[in-house]
């Protein structure tokens, strides 16, 4: 575990900042300028395609729960200083569950777009769980603790295909540490999975499943593989 100073610092609790953000909004002041980001793409809409893979570049969220999520995250955004763009701070998370090809990743990228279109600034990152585990595997010359801390505190994380990687004690521990940090800091997280919640519990342990049950709204998809439906 890292020292508290390495944990994500949310802007929440700054009531003054919240008031400033509301005053600016009431005066129709729309702070502009993309957010500097050294660790991932930033998401005002004009910068969005750079961070979105070509497959999902045109993805538009149309699921009511996904659109509600973007509105809620936007409503919790706070300007760090007068006149600055409001930044994502805390917010709810989504657990998008469904069969392969149901459209989960499409909706997740659409959610990032919908959030960007509200005008808030947000540092965000998308990764599959399997890629993340590969990145975090302890190996020479890489500070995987630092990498875990960085992904844990990114203001918006898309964690795609949770539960698709082979289960192990190490996978369970890393997932617990990641989810627990985001749970504690109430950082918005978009999770997709093919697994039912009971299978997630079996795969990743009850600590992860319990936190996900509280921190996420579950979004169910119709059991249709859109990839196959397309060619049929
Ligand atoms: N609402 C939509 N409108 C148009 N195309 C869509 C929509 N939803 C999904 N698609 C397309 O359907 C295909 C499958 O979608 P997607 O990759 O999001 O599925 P998934 O649920 O993430 O699947 P997997 O579990 O295998 O990762 C993609 O080509 C995607 O672009
Ligand atoms: Mg997917």
Short mmCIF file of N, CA and C in Angstrom, two decimals, residues 12-134:
data_model
loop_
_atom_site.label_atom_id
_atom_site.label_comp_id
_atom_site.label_asym_id
_atom_site.label_seq_id
_atom_site.Cartn_x
_atom_site.Cartn_y
_atom_site.Cartn_z
N UNK A 12 -13.48 17.10 -3.82
CA UNK A 12 -14.69 17.11 -3.02
C UNK A 12 -14.43 17.69 -1.64
N UNK A 13 -15.45 18.18 -1.00
CA UNK A 13 -15.30 18.78 0.32
C UNK A 13 -15.01 20.25 0.23
N UNK A 14 -14.60 20.73 -0.94
CA UNK A 14 -14.34 22.15 -1.10
C UNK A 14 -15.65 22.84 -1.44
N UNK A 15 -16.41 23.16 -0.43
CA UNK A 15 -17.72 23.77 -0.64
C UNK A 15 -17.63 25.07 -1.41
N UNK A 16 -16.54 25.82 -1.15
CA UNK A 16 -16.37 27.09 -1.85
C UNK A 16 -16.23 26.86 -3.34
N UNK A 17 -15.43 25.85 -3.70
CA UNK A 17 -15.24 25.55 -5.12
C UNK A 17 -16.56 25.17 -5.76
N UNK A 18 -17.33 24.41 -5.02
CA UNK A 18 -18.63 23.99 -5.53
C UNK A 18 -19.50 25.21 -5.81
N UNK A 19 -19.47 26.15 -4.85
CA UNK A 19 -20.29 27.36 -5.02
C UNK A 19 -19.81 28.16 -6.22
N UNK A 20 -18.47 28.27 -6.36
CA UNK A 20 -17.91 29.01 -7.51
C UNK A 20 -18.37 28.37 -8.81
N UNK A 21 -18.33 27.02 -8.83
CA UNK A 21 -18.74 26.32 -10.05
C UNK A 21 -20.19 26.64 -10.38
N UNK A 22 -21.03 26.68 -9.34
CA UNK A 22 -22.46 26.96 -9.59
C UNK A 22 -22.66 28.39 -10.05
N UNK A 23 -21.89 29.32 -9.43
CA UNK A 23 -22.02 30.74 -9.82
C UNK A 23 -21.61 30.90 -11.28
N UNK A 24 -20.49 30.26 -11.66
CA UNK A 24 -20.03 30.37 -13.05
C UNK A 24 -21.08 29.81 -14.00
N UNK A 25 -21.64 28.66 -13.61
CA UNK A 25 -22.64 28.04 -14.48
C UNK A 25 -23.86 28.96 -14.60
N UNK A 26 -24.25 29.58 -13.46
CA UNK A 26 -25.43 30.46 -13.48
C UNK A 26 -25.18 31.68 -14.37
N UNK A 27 -23.90 32.09 -14.46
CA UNK A 27 -23.58 33.27 -15.30
C UNK A 27 -23.28 32.89 -16.74
N UNK A 28 -23.44 31.61 -17.02
CA UNK A 28 -23.23 31.16 -18.39
C UNK A 28 -21.77 31.14 -18.80
N UNK A 29 -20.88 31.15 -17.80
CA UNK A 29 -19.44 31.10 -18.12
C UNK A 29 -19.05 29.64 -18.32
N UNK A 30 -18.49 29.36 -19.47
CA UNK A 30 -18.12 27.99 -19.81
C UNK A 30 -16.61 27.90 -19.88
N UNK A 31 -15.96 27.51 -18.81
CA UNK A 31 -14.50 27.45 -18.84
C UNK A 31 -14.03 26.52 -19.95
N UNK A 32 -13.00 26.95 -20.70
CA UNK A 32 -12.57 26.14 -21.83
C UNK A 32 -11.10 25.74 -21.69
N UNK A 33 -10.68 24.92 -22.61
CA UNK A 33 -9.29 24.50 -22.61
C UNK A 33 -9.18 23.08 -22.11
N UNK A 34 -8.57 22.19 -22.92
CA UNK A 34 -8.45 20.81 -22.50
C UNK A 34 -7.56 20.66 -21.27
N UNK A 35 -7.76 19.59 -20.58
CA UNK A 35 -7.02 19.36 -19.35
C UNK A 35 -5.70 18.68 -19.69
N UNK A 36 -4.63 19.23 -19.16
CA UNK A 36 -3.33 18.60 -19.37
C UNK A 36 -3.34 17.21 -18.75
N UNK A 37 -2.79 16.26 -19.43
CA UNK A 37 -2.85 14.90 -18.92
C UNK A 37 -1.65 14.13 -19.39
N UNK A 38 -0.85 13.69 -18.45
CA UNK A 38 0.34 12.97 -18.84
C UNK A 38 0.09 11.47 -18.91
N UNK A 39 -1.03 11.01 -18.35
CA UNK A 39 -1.19 9.58 -18.24
C UNK A 39 -2.32 9.01 -19.07
N UNK A 40 -3.04 9.83 -19.81
CA UNK A 40 -4.11 9.29 -20.61
C UNK A 40 -4.76 10.39 -21.39
N UNK A 41 -5.67 10.02 -22.29
CA UNK A 41 -6.33 11.04 -23.09
C UNK A 41 -7.22 11.90 -22.22
N UNK A 42 -7.44 13.12 -22.64
CA UNK A 42 -8.38 13.98 -21.93
C UNK A 42 -9.64 14.06 -22.76
N UNK A 43 -10.71 14.49 -22.14
CA UNK A 43 -11.97 14.34 -22.81
C UNK A 43 -12.87 15.55 -22.85
N UNK A 44 -12.46 16.66 -23.38
CA UNK A 44 -13.43 17.46 -24.08
C UNK A 44 -13.65 16.82 -25.45
N UNK A 45 -14.83 17.05 -26.02
CA UNK A 45 -15.21 16.23 -27.16
C UNK A 45 -14.24 16.34 -28.33
N UNK A 46 -13.63 17.53 -28.53
CA UNK A 46 -12.75 17.67 -29.69
C UNK A 46 -11.52 16.80 -29.56
N UNK A 47 -11.13 16.42 -28.32
CA UNK A 47 -9.94 15.59 -28.11
C UNK A 47 -10.31 14.11 -28.03
N UNK A 48 -11.59 13.81 -28.00
CA UNK A 48 -12.02 12.45 -27.71
C UNK A 48 -11.49 11.40 -28.69
N UNK A 49 -11.59 11.64 -30.01
CA UNK A 49 -11.18 10.58 -30.93
C UNK A 49 -9.74 10.11 -30.73
N UNK A 50 -8.88 10.99 -30.24
CA UNK A 50 -7.49 10.61 -30.05
C UNK A 50 -7.36 9.46 -29.05
N UNK A 51 -8.25 9.41 -28.09
CA UNK A 51 -8.13 8.38 -27.08
C UNK A 51 -9.03 7.18 -27.29
N UNK A 52 -9.87 7.25 -28.29
CA UNK A 52 -10.84 6.18 -28.50
C UNK A 52 -10.38 5.32 -29.68
N UNK A 53 -10.36 4.01 -29.52
CA UNK A 53 -9.93 3.17 -30.65
C UNK A 53 -10.91 3.30 -31.82
N UNK A 54 -10.41 3.13 -33.05
CA UNK A 54 -11.26 3.34 -34.23
C UNK A 54 -12.59 2.61 -34.18
N UNK A 55 -12.61 1.41 -33.64
CA UNK A 55 -13.85 0.63 -33.59
C UNK A 55 -14.98 1.38 -32.89
N UNK A 56 -14.59 2.18 -31.90
CA UNK A 56 -15.62 2.82 -31.05
C UNK A 56 -15.61 4.34 -31.20
N UNK A 57 -14.94 4.81 -32.26
CA UNK A 57 -14.80 6.26 -32.42
C UNK A 57 -16.16 6.96 -32.55
N UNK A 58 -17.10 6.29 -33.17
CA UNK A 58 -18.41 6.92 -33.37
C UNK A 58 -19.45 6.43 -32.36
N UNK A 59 -18.98 5.72 -31.34
CA UNK A 59 -19.94 5.16 -30.39
C UNK A 59 -20.67 6.27 -29.64
N UNK A 60 -21.97 6.16 -29.66
CA UNK A 60 -22.81 7.13 -28.95
C UNK A 60 -23.66 6.34 -27.96
N UNK A 61 -23.62 6.75 -26.72
CA UNK A 61 -24.41 6.05 -25.70
C UNK A 61 -25.88 6.39 -25.89
N UNK A 62 -26.72 5.35 -25.86
CA UNK A 62 -28.16 5.63 -25.92
C UNK A 62 -28.90 4.92 -24.79
N UNK A 63 -28.16 4.22 -23.96
CA UNK A 63 -28.81 3.53 -22.84
C UNK A 63 -29.16 4.56 -21.76
N UNK A 64 -30.43 4.59 -21.32
CA UNK A 64 -30.83 5.62 -20.36
C UNK A 64 -29.98 5.65 -19.09
N UNK A 65 -29.57 4.48 -18.60
CA UNK A 65 -28.75 4.46 -17.37
C UNK A 65 -27.36 5.03 -17.62
N UNK A 66 -26.87 4.84 -18.82
CA UNK A 66 -25.54 5.38 -19.16
C UNK A 66 -25.62 6.90 -19.27
N UNK A 67 -26.65 7.39 -19.90
CA UNK A 67 -26.82 8.84 -20.03
C UNK A 67 -27.05 9.48 -18.65
N UNK A 68 -27.80 8.78 -17.80
CA UNK A 68 -28.02 9.29 -16.44
C UNK A 68 -26.70 9.34 -15.67
N UNK A 69 -25.86 8.35 -15.90
CA UNK A 69 -24.54 8.32 -15.25
C UNK A 69 -23.73 9.56 -15.63
N UNK A 70 -23.71 9.88 -16.94
CA UNK A 70 -22.93 11.04 -17.40
C UNK A 70 -23.46 12.32 -16.76
N UNK A 71 -24.76 12.44 -16.67
CA UNK A 71 -25.34 13.64 -16.04
C UNK A 71 -24.94 13.73 -14.57
N UNK A 72 -24.95 12.60 -13.90
CA UNK A 72 -24.64 12.61 -12.47
C UNK A 72 -23.15 12.94 -12.23
N UNK A 73 -22.28 12.36 -13.03
CA UNK A 73 -20.85 12.67 -12.88
C UNK A 73 -20.62 14.14 -13.17
N UNK A 74 -21.27 14.65 -14.20
CA UNK A 74 -21.17 16.07 -14.54
C UNK A 74 -21.64 16.93 -13.36
N UNK A 75 -22.73 16.51 -12.74
CA UNK A 75 -23.29 17.35 -11.67
C UNK A 75 -22.38 17.40 -10.45
N UNK A 76 -21.49 16.41 -10.32
CA UNK A 76 -20.57 16.41 -9.17
C UNK A 76 -19.22 17.05 -9.50
N UNK A 77 -19.06 17.51 -10.73
CA UNK A 77 -17.77 18.11 -11.13
C UNK A 77 -17.60 19.47 -10.46
N UNK A 78 -16.35 19.81 -10.20
CA UNK A 78 -16.03 21.03 -9.46
C UNK A 78 -14.89 21.76 -10.17
N UNK A 79 -15.00 23.11 -10.24
CA UNK A 79 -13.89 23.90 -10.81
C UNK A 79 -12.82 24.08 -9.74
N UNK A 80 -11.57 23.75 -10.05
CA UNK A 80 -10.51 23.87 -9.06
C UNK A 80 -10.17 25.30 -8.70
N UNK A 81 -10.48 26.23 -9.60
CA UNK A 81 -10.26 27.64 -9.29
C UNK A 81 -11.25 28.44 -10.13
N UNK A 82 -11.45 29.69 -9.72
CA UNK A 82 -12.45 30.52 -10.41
C UNK A 82 -12.10 30.62 -11.89
N UNK A 83 -13.07 30.36 -12.74
CA UNK A 83 -12.86 30.48 -14.17
C UNK A 83 -12.30 29.24 -14.83
N UNK A 84 -11.87 28.27 -14.03
CA UNK A 84 -11.30 27.05 -14.60
C UNK A 84 -12.41 26.09 -15.01
N UNK A 85 -12.06 25.21 -15.93
CA UNK A 85 -13.02 24.17 -16.33
C UNK A 85 -13.35 23.28 -15.14
N UNK A 86 -14.61 22.92 -15.01
CA UNK A 86 -14.98 21.99 -13.95
C UNK A 86 -14.36 20.62 -14.22
N UNK A 87 -13.92 20.00 -13.15
CA UNK A 87 -13.24 18.71 -13.24
C UNK A 87 -14.06 17.62 -12.58
N UNK A 88 -14.00 16.44 -13.15
CA UNK A 88 -14.64 15.30 -12.51
C UNK A 88 -13.95 15.04 -11.18
N UNK A 89 -14.76 14.86 -10.16
CA UNK A 89 -14.21 14.59 -8.83
C UNK A 89 -14.66 13.20 -8.38
N UNK A 90 -15.83 13.16 -7.79
CA UNK A 90 -16.39 11.87 -7.41
C UNK A 90 -17.60 11.59 -8.30
N UNK A 91 -18.13 10.39 -8.19
CA UNK A 91 -19.31 10.08 -8.99
C UNK A 91 -19.64 8.61 -8.92
N UNK A 92 -20.79 8.25 -9.44
CA UNK A 92 -21.20 6.84 -9.43
C UNK A 92 -20.43 6.04 -10.48
N UNK A 93 -20.59 4.75 -10.40
CA UNK A 93 -19.94 3.83 -11.34
C UNK A 93 -20.99 2.92 -11.96
N UNK A 94 -20.64 2.33 -13.09
CA UNK A 94 -21.55 1.42 -13.78
C UNK A 94 -20.91 0.04 -13.92
N UNK A 95 -21.73 -0.99 -13.77
CA UNK A 95 -21.30 -2.35 -14.07
C UNK A 95 -22.16 -2.83 -15.24
N UNK A 96 -21.56 -2.84 -16.42
CA UNK A 96 -22.30 -3.19 -17.63
C UNK A 96 -22.10 -4.67 -17.91
N UNK A 97 -23.18 -5.41 -17.80
CA UNK A 97 -23.07 -6.86 -17.88
C UNK A 97 -23.89 -7.40 -19.04
N UNK A 98 -23.31 -8.35 -19.75
CA UNK A 98 -24.05 -8.95 -20.85
C UNK A 98 -23.16 -9.90 -21.64
N UNK A 99 -23.80 -10.59 -22.57
CA UNK A 99 -23.08 -11.59 -23.37
C UNK A 99 -22.06 -10.90 -24.27
N UNK A 100 -21.18 -11.69 -24.82
CA UNK A 100 -20.20 -11.11 -25.75
C UNK A 100 -20.92 -10.51 -26.96
N UNK A 101 -20.48 -9.33 -27.35
CA UNK A 101 -21.07 -8.66 -28.51
C UNK A 101 -22.34 -7.88 -28.21
N UNK A 102 -22.72 -7.79 -26.95
CA UNK A 102 -23.98 -7.13 -26.59
C UNK A 102 -23.92 -5.61 -26.75
N UNK A 103 -22.72 -5.04 -26.76
CA UNK A 103 -22.60 -3.59 -26.92
C UNK A 103 -22.10 -2.87 -25.68
N UNK A 104 -21.47 -3.60 -24.78
CA UNK A 104 -21.02 -3.01 -23.51
C UNK A 104 -19.89 -1.99 -23.73
N UNK A 105 -18.88 -2.40 -24.49
CA UNK A 105 -17.75 -1.49 -24.71
C UNK A 105 -18.21 -0.27 -25.50
N UNK A 106 -19.11 -0.49 -26.45
CA UNK A 106 -19.69 0.60 -27.23
C UNK A 106 -20.35 1.62 -26.29
N UNK A 107 -21.15 1.13 -25.37
CA UNK A 107 -21.82 2.05 -24.44
C UNK A 107 -20.81 2.72 -23.50
N UNK A 108 -19.76 1.99 -23.14
CA UNK A 108 -18.77 2.56 -22.22
C UNK A 108 -18.03 3.73 -22.89
N UNK A 109 -17.60 3.54 -24.15
CA UNK A 109 -16.97 4.67 -24.85
C UNK A 109 -17.99 5.77 -25.11
N UNK A 110 -19.23 5.36 -25.38
CA UNK A 110 -20.29 6.36 -25.54
C UNK A 110 -20.50 7.17 -24.26
N UNK A 111 -20.30 6.51 -23.13
CA UNK A 111 -20.44 7.20 -21.84
C UNK A 111 -19.36 8.27 -21.69
N UNK A 112 -18.13 7.93 -22.10
CA UNK A 112 -17.04 8.91 -22.03
C UNK A 112 -17.37 10.10 -22.94
N UNK A 113 -17.88 9.79 -24.13
CA UNK A 113 -18.25 10.86 -25.05
C UNK A 113 -19.36 11.73 -24.43
N UNK A 114 -20.38 11.08 -23.88
CA UNK A 114 -21.50 11.83 -23.29
C UNK A 114 -21.00 12.74 -22.18
N UNK A 115 -20.06 12.24 -21.40
CA UNK A 115 -19.51 13.05 -20.32
C UNK A 115 -18.72 14.23 -20.90
N UNK A 116 -17.92 13.95 -21.92
CA UNK A 116 -17.12 15.01 -22.55
C UNK A 116 -18.04 16.11 -23.08
N UNK A 117 -19.16 15.69 -23.61
CA UNK A 117 -20.06 16.67 -24.21
C UNK A 117 -20.75 17.56 -23.18
N UNK A 118 -20.68 17.18 -21.93
CA UNK A 118 -21.21 18.09 -20.90
C UNK A 118 -20.26 19.27 -20.70
N UNK A 119 -19.02 19.14 -21.17
CA UNK A 119 -18.06 20.23 -21.05
C UNK A 119 -17.10 20.09 -19.88
N UNK A 120 -17.27 19.08 -19.06
CA UNK A 120 -16.34 18.93 -17.93
C UNK A 120 -14.98 18.43 -18.43
N UNK A 121 -13.96 18.72 -17.67
CA UNK A 121 -12.64 18.18 -17.95
C UNK A 121 -12.46 16.90 -17.15
N UNK A 122 -11.82 15.93 -17.75
CA UNK A 122 -11.58 14.70 -17.00
C UNK A 122 -10.37 13.99 -17.57
N UNK A 123 -9.48 13.56 -16.67
CA UNK A 123 -8.43 12.63 -17.09
C UNK A 123 -9.04 11.25 -17.04
N UNK A 124 -8.86 10.49 -18.08
CA UNK A 124 -9.47 9.17 -18.10
C UNK A 124 -8.56 8.18 -18.77
N UNK A 125 -8.88 6.93 -18.54
CA UNK A 125 -8.10 5.86 -19.14
C UNK A 125 -9.00 4.67 -19.36
N UNK A 126 -8.80 4.01 -20.49
CA UNK A 126 -9.53 2.77 -20.77
C UNK A 126 -8.53 1.63 -20.88
N UNK A 127 -8.86 0.52 -20.26
CA UNK A 127 -8.01 -0.66 -20.36
C UNK A 127 -8.88 -1.90 -20.17
N UNK A 128 -8.47 -2.99 -20.78
CA UNK A 128 -9.12 -4.24 -20.39
C UNK A 128 -8.46 -4.70 -19.09
N UNK A 129 -9.21 -5.47 -18.34
CA UNK A 129 -8.65 -5.98 -17.09
C UNK A 129 -7.41 -6.84 -17.40
N UNK A 130 -7.50 -7.63 -18.47
CA UNK A 130 -6.37 -8.51 -18.81
C UNK A 130 -5.11 -7.71 -19.14
N UNK A 131 -5.28 -6.63 -19.90
CA UNK A 131 -4.12 -5.78 -20.22
C UNK A 131 -3.54 -5.14 -18.96
N UNK A 132 -4.43 -4.75 -18.08
CA UNK A 132 -3.97 -4.12 -16.85
C UNK A 132 -3.16 -5.10 -16.00
N UNK A 133 -3.65 -6.32 -15.90
CA UNK A 133 -2.90 -7.31 -15.11
C UNK A 133 -1.52 -7.54 -15.73
N UNK A 134 -1.49 -7.60 -17.06
CA UNK A 134 -0.19 -7.81 -17.73
C UNK A 134 0.76 -6.66 -17.41
#
